[in-house]
Each structure stands twice: as structure tokens, then as C-alpha cells.
Amino acid sequence: MTVWQEISKNKKVFRIFIPMMLLYAASYFQRTALPGTIYNTLVSEFDLSAAQMGSLGAAFVYPYAICQLVSGSMVDRFCGTRVILTGGIIFLAGALLFPLCSNLPMLYLSRIITGIGASAMYLSLVRETDRFFGRKNYALMFGIAYFCGYAGGLMGSLPFERLCQLFPWRQVLLAGAVLAVLFYAGIAANLRSTTLPPIPKTPFSLAPFKFILCNPLSWLIIICGNINFCTYFIIQTVFGKKFLEDFAGFSSSAAAATIFALTLVCMFTMLGTSILTRLTGNRRRPLVRAACAMCALSSLLMLAAIRFGAPGWMFAVIYCMFAAAAGLPPIFSMLMQEFNSRDCIAQSSAVSNMFGYLSVAICSQLIGLLLDCFEKTERGGNIIYSASAYQTLFIIVSAITVFAFILSLKIPETCGHYLHLKSTKEKTQC
């Protein structure tokens, strides 16, 4: 029996799995589109500094990261379908509120609400992919789910930027929020397509979190995977487009097109590596090492390109290299699960995700503060940051990514099997 025949045996689950993926894509759109794609528009309309823009990005990411622990515990306990129905309501409220805001505090509040709700999407999909398709086909189906989610991020780049040139940005975001409401309705309408597991009667326990955090292998993934992810995500959503406009001389549409290409490269790399790991006996380590090596190389090349004034197309190529390096989040997430235990799939992913997005939030604010420390000029009503500011930024990024590559050499192979087969409830001692 082929892989696709195995997967298609239970066709009914796709009725609920597909709208779940689409709602996850809508949450990824919210992460990617704001604030980076309309950076100059928000700065102009609300008179914001770089630090305030960094804080606006962090307003989504901090709640998202912190709520990962709660969402992970709830998903493992109550199942992903139940949690996504609850979190989806909160997410939709935030997405509908943002385009209606008229001042900075309201913008912050709407992003906080959106981040809290979005924290349920990814982890619910993690658990339900395993429940619907089993561990043997997990890498492939999880890669497809990631591909769909990142497609939402893709829509948050060039298509969103172009639509905002044709229509008011508030109307575009409202239309996107209404579309997300339809995806949520698709999940609710197809609940009969799957049998929900019973809710356990055992009391809530912190033992899984203790086991995960006391496992040294968990920290290898937390550090290596999240440095790789954080570098790409900040370029994609915070300062990447702005850098191309300030330093490389790109127009707004050309810079948005580059972010679009970057997201597209990441999506297809992600899908390709998920298929590759399934075809090679679920081997993880070679891909992880390659990802960390490419991220470090991209950082060094970016530093050299800034220092020697490379042509604009070179920066676009390096951006795509960052995207290719970041195309392996499914592999890092699977390793995090397999280094721990099957009964805490969502919680192990939640711990890794929490540290990843906390890093994004902190770095977003630090980058804003760093850029504000350097000389700025004004051009066409927009603030332009200096080459020395961006060069300093990539010196720091290069040092961190080289460290992550060296550390990745210590990551062991799992071949798709759990290294700890016993329940974490039996392993409460560090």
C-alpha cells in the first residue's frame, strides 16, 4: 500500500482537517502581514517610532508565546479540535478589532487578543495531525499542514501590499477576518467527521513540563531550532521589507515581492523536506544540520553584502537562502516531540514554540531600539535607517547563527521514533 493510499483510507477527517489548516493559515497571515508589510503606512498614520513598531509586533508575539504552555496542556488533555474551537473565537475577535482601531493602545490590545487566540491554532494542528494520520505519515502530513499555514504568510506579503495599494488597508484586513470566520464555521459544521477522544478524569499535572525542561536534548532543539526560526521570522515580518527599501533601494512593491518570494521558497522547502524525510526512513539529523549551516552562511553573506555594497539582487538571493534554511520547522518540531514522550506531543512543541516566539518578541523590540540608536534621515516622508545600523545588526545575527550551527552538531538521530517511550507521568525526577 502506497503512502497516499494509507492516508486516504480515512477520507472523512479531511472535512475537518482542511478548514483547520485554513484557519491556521489565517493566523499565519496575521503574524506576517502586521506590522511589517504596511510598516510605513502605520508609522505615518499613527506617528510611530521604530521602537513602537517593534512593540506592536511584540504585542502579538508575547501573548502568543506565553499562551503556548496553556494551549499545549489543553490540547494534550482535551484534543486539538476542542481547543481550536475555543481559541478560534478569541482569534477572530482580535482580527476583526485591529482594522477598527483609531489609536495606538487599541492597536496593542487587538494584537494581544489575536496572539492569545492564535496560540491555539498550531498546537491543535500538531496533535490532530498525529491523531488523524499516525506517526508513520506524520512528517508528510505535518509538512502539508505547515505548507498551508505558510501560504497564509505568503498572502501577508506581496498580495496584501498590492491590495493595500488598491483599497484602504482597514478594508483589506476586515475582508481577511471575515474569511477566517468562514474557515472557523467549516470546522464547527464538520464536527461529525471525527470522533472526539474522551476527556481524561485524571487531575492536571505539571510533570510533563518538568520532564521536558529537565531533558538536555530539549534544549538543543530550543536553541538551534529557534535561532534558525527567529532569524527568518524577524526578516519576514519586522525589518526585512524596510531594509530592502532603506539600503538596497527597492520600491515598496519590489520589497514586498522579495518577501513574497522568501515565503514561497520557505513553503516549498518545507514541503520538500517533509517528503524527503518520509522517503529516507524518517531521518532528521542531516536536514537539521544543513538548515543551521545555511542560516549561518546566509548571515555572513548578508554582512559581507552590506559591508561591500552588493547590488540589490544579491540581497534578494540571500533572503531566499534564509528562507530555505527556515524551511525545516516541521523537522525541529518532530525532534522535540521524539526527544520527549508521546503523551506530551503538544506540550513539547509548546515549550519549543514558546521560547521561539519569546525570542522573536524580545528581538523585535531590541532591533527597534538598535535602529533608533543610529543616525536617521527622512526621504519622501519616510524614516530611513543608516547602513551602519543594519551592519551592526547582522554582526550580532552572524555570531548567534554560527553558534547555533556548532551546537546542532550534537543533535542525535531519532529516525522517527521516541527516545523516551515511557509516560512522562512516570518520569518526574530530573
XYZ file of C-alpha atoms in Angstrom, residues 80-357:
278
model
C -6.953 19.813 19.306
C -10.446 20.080 17.853
C -11.981 21.247 21.128
C -9.171 23.739 21.773
C -9.197 25.235 18.270
C -12.940 25.893 18.574
C -12.367 27.853 21.786
C -9.203 29.658 20.716
C -10.700 30.439 17.332
C -13.329 32.720 18.859
C -10.644 34.781 20.629
C -8.512 34.911 17.480
C -11.408 36.126 15.352
C -12.268 38.848 17.878
C -8.736 40.263 17.674
C -8.554 40.006 13.880
C -11.838 41.883 13.493
C -10.832 44.564 16.025
C -7.450 45.647 14.551
C -8.776 47.387 11.396
C -11.314 49.242 13.559
C -8.683 50.780 15.863
C -8.087 54.531 15.930
C -5.169 54.850 18.376
C -2.007 53.037 19.463
C -3.348 51.496 22.726
C -6.220 49.915 20.778
C -3.760 48.554 18.213
C -1.770 46.954 21.029
C -4.920 45.485 22.607
C -6.178 43.977 19.353
C -2.805 42.360 18.663
C -2.712 40.916 22.185
C -6.156 39.357 21.715
C -5.201 37.994 18.293
C -1.999 36.484 19.700
C -3.838 34.728 22.534
C -6.329 33.156 20.125
C -3.724 32.242 17.517
C -1.716 30.304 20.116
C -4.298 27.503 19.893
C -4.068 27.005 16.126
C -0.624 25.489 15.629
C -0.641 23.145 18.621
C -4.140 21.881 17.829
C -2.946 21.019 14.341
C 0.141 19.285 15.784
C -1.990 16.948 17.890
C -4.751 16.330 15.346
C -2.281 15.522 12.553
C -0.845 12.761 14.733
C -4.318 11.548 15.747
C -5.730 11.537 12.212
C -2.778 10.103 10.259
C -0.468 8.290 12.705
C 3.266 8.677 13.300
C 4.313 6.859 10.132
C 2.771 9.540 7.891
C 3.144 12.378 10.378
C 6.129 14.063 8.701
C 4.389 14.209 5.332
C 1.006 15.433 6.571
C 2.554 17.865 9.044
C 4.623 19.271 6.194
C 1.442 19.769 4.152
C -0.221 21.491 7.137
C 2.815 23.758 7.523
C 2.746 24.477 3.780
C -0.883 25.586 4.049
C -0.133 27.719 7.090
C 2.791 29.433 5.411
C 0.560 30.089 2.404
C -1.296 32.422 4.755
C 2.029 34.101 5.460
C 2.586 34.356 1.727
C -0.698 36.230 1.353
C 0.505 38.616 4.045
C 3.407 39.815 1.871
C 3.046 40.964 -1.754
C -0.693 40.213 -2.220
C -1.537 42.153 0.966
C 0.768 45.016 -0.039
C -0.776 45.215 -3.529
C -4.328 45.078 -2.158
C -3.475 47.903 0.239
C -2.419 49.982 -2.781
C -5.840 49.422 -4.367
C -8.062 49.546 -1.269
C -7.800 51.037 2.244
C -5.744 48.734 4.478
C -8.574 48.573 7.012
C -10.993 47.152 4.437
C -8.457 44.543 3.328
C -7.903 43.337 6.901
C -11.643 43.242 7.571
C -12.147 41.069 4.490
C -9.408 38.722 5.712
C -11.040 38.490 9.137
C -14.416 37.626 7.590
C -12.742 34.884 5.557
C -11.282 33.479 8.787
C -14.812 33.411 10.250
C -15.862 31.167 7.338
C -12.946 28.782 8.000
C -13.979 28.564 11.652
C -17.566 27.817 10.592
C -16.224 24.995 8.396
C -14.646 23.326 11.444
C -17.793 23.668 13.535
C -20.012 22.380 10.732
C -17.936 19.206 10.228
C -17.501 18.048 13.820
C -19.291 14.807 12.967
C -16.444 13.874 10.630
C -14.305 12.836 13.590
C -14.890 11.143 16.913
C -13.511 13.279 19.705
C -11.487 11.373 22.318
C -12.887 11.241 25.871
C -11.742 13.912 28.316
C -9.431 12.326 30.917
C -10.597 12.383 34.522
C -7.090 12.472 35.977
C -6.040 15.778 37.621
C -3.875 18.286 35.784
C -0.141 17.711 36.321
C 2.998 19.776 35.726
C 5.095 16.595 35.422
C 5.271 16.736 31.588
C 6.642 20.285 31.651
C 9.181 19.336 34.298
C 10.301 16.329 32.243
C 10.612 18.370 29.034
C 12.578 21.200 30.647
C 14.895 18.814 32.507
C 15.704 16.936 29.295
C 19.022 18.314 27.896
C 18.066 17.200 24.371
C 15.073 19.536 24.523
C 17.422 22.494 24.955
C 19.396 21.569 21.853
C 16.224 21.977 19.788
C 15.059 25.050 21.710
C 18.346 26.848 20.988
C 19.215 25.629 17.470
C 15.711 25.490 16.051
C 14.600 28.782 17.466
C 17.669 30.761 16.418
C 17.063 29.447 12.901
C 13.352 30.311 13.048
C 13.756 33.655 14.805
C 16.233 34.962 12.229
C 13.898 34.177 9.330
C 10.699 35.303 11.043
C 12.046 38.725 12.017
C 13.332 39.316 8.483
C 9.970 38.258 7.094
C 7.702 40.198 9.432
C 9.600 43.051 11.102
C 12.502 44.748 9.318
C 13.144 42.707 6.137
C 10.987 44.791 3.818
C 12.110 48.024 5.455
C 15.791 47.105 4.991
C 15.321 46.480 1.270
C 13.696 49.887 0.867
C 16.231 51.757 3.041
C 19.511 50.162 1.999
C 19.046 48.200 -1.225
C 16.948 50.873 -2.971
C 13.895 48.661 -3.552
C 10.477 50.186 -4.112
C 7.680 49.150 -1.756
C 6.253 46.704 -4.309
C 9.685 45.227 -5.150
C 10.483 44.769 -1.454
C 7.092 43.126 -0.866
C 7.704 40.873 -3.883
C 11.005 39.784 -2.320
C 9.269 38.920 0.967
C 6.684 37.056 -1.132
C 9.473 35.066 -2.824
C 11.143 34.436 0.522
C 7.919 32.972 1.936
C 7.358 30.899 -1.210
C 10.863 29.421 -1.010
C 10.294 28.543 2.652
C 6.978 26.855 1.853
C 8.322 24.614 -0.894
C 11.484 23.811 1.057
C 9.267 22.795 3.950
C 7.097 20.560 1.787
C 10.113 19.059 0.032
C 11.973 18.241 3.235
C 8.852 16.687 4.782
C 8.557 14.366 1.787
C 12.307 13.709 1.828
C 12.397 12.737 5.482
C 9.497 10.284 4.875
C 11.332 8.707 1.926
C 14.652 8.389 3.799
C 13.413 6.417 6.781
C 12.346 9.494 8.757
C 15.927 10.694 9.235
C 16.099 14.100 10.878
C 19.723 14.958 11.687
C 21.151 15.668 8.199
C 18.400 18.181 7.435
C 18.754 19.916 10.799
C 22.498 20.345 10.358
C 22.036 21.613 6.811
C 19.450 24.158 7.977
C 21.678 25.574 10.726
C 24.688 25.684 8.394
C 22.743 27.563 5.709
C 21.354 30.056 8.231
C 24.874 30.842 9.473
C 26.200 31.138 5.924
C 23.337 33.454 4.925
C 24.050 35.745 7.891
C 27.732 36.015 6.989
C 26.916 36.659 3.341
C 24.435 39.377 4.324
C 27.075 41.040 6.479
C 29.559 40.966 3.597
C 26.954 42.274 1.136
C 26.212 45.267 3.377
C 29.897 45.940 4.011
C 30.860 45.936 0.323
C 27.654 47.467 -1.089
C 26.426 44.496 -3.120
C 23.766 45.036 -5.825
C 20.110 44.753 -4.836
C 19.531 41.340 -6.403
C 22.180 39.862 -4.100
C 20.134 40.765 -1.030
C 17.077 39.097 -2.552
C 19.118 35.907 -3.138
C 20.394 35.898 0.450
C 16.863 36.437 1.750
C 15.800 33.311 -0.135
C 18.714 31.424 1.438
C 17.418 32.408 4.868
C 14.015 31.103 3.779
C 15.448 27.780 2.603
C 17.241 27.406 5.934
C 13.985 28.074 7.774
C 12.057 25.520 5.713
C 12.539 22.845 8.347
C 10.315 23.819 11.314
C 8.415 20.501 10.985
C 11.681 18.584 11.497
C 12.685 20.593 14.570
C 9.190 20.183 15.999
C 9.212 16.424 15.367
C 12.602 16.062 17.053
C 11.318 17.998 20.056
C 8.431 15.535 20.335
C 10.618 12.469 19.783
C 13.196 13.573 22.354
C 10.389 13.506 24.919
C 7.261 11.314 25.115
C 4.185 10.522 23.057
C 1.770 11.588 25.789
C 3.028 15.189 25.640
C 3.271 15.829 21.894
C 1.582 19.230 22.051
C 3.287 20.254 25.284
C 6.785 19.534 23.966
C 6.025 21.537 20.824
C 4.520 24.245 23.034
C 7.706 24.611 25.081
C 9.832 24.954 21.950
C 7.332 27.320 20.332
C 7.107 29.457 23.456
C 10.854 30.065 23.572
C 10.894 30.679 19.813
C 8.249 33.383 19.875
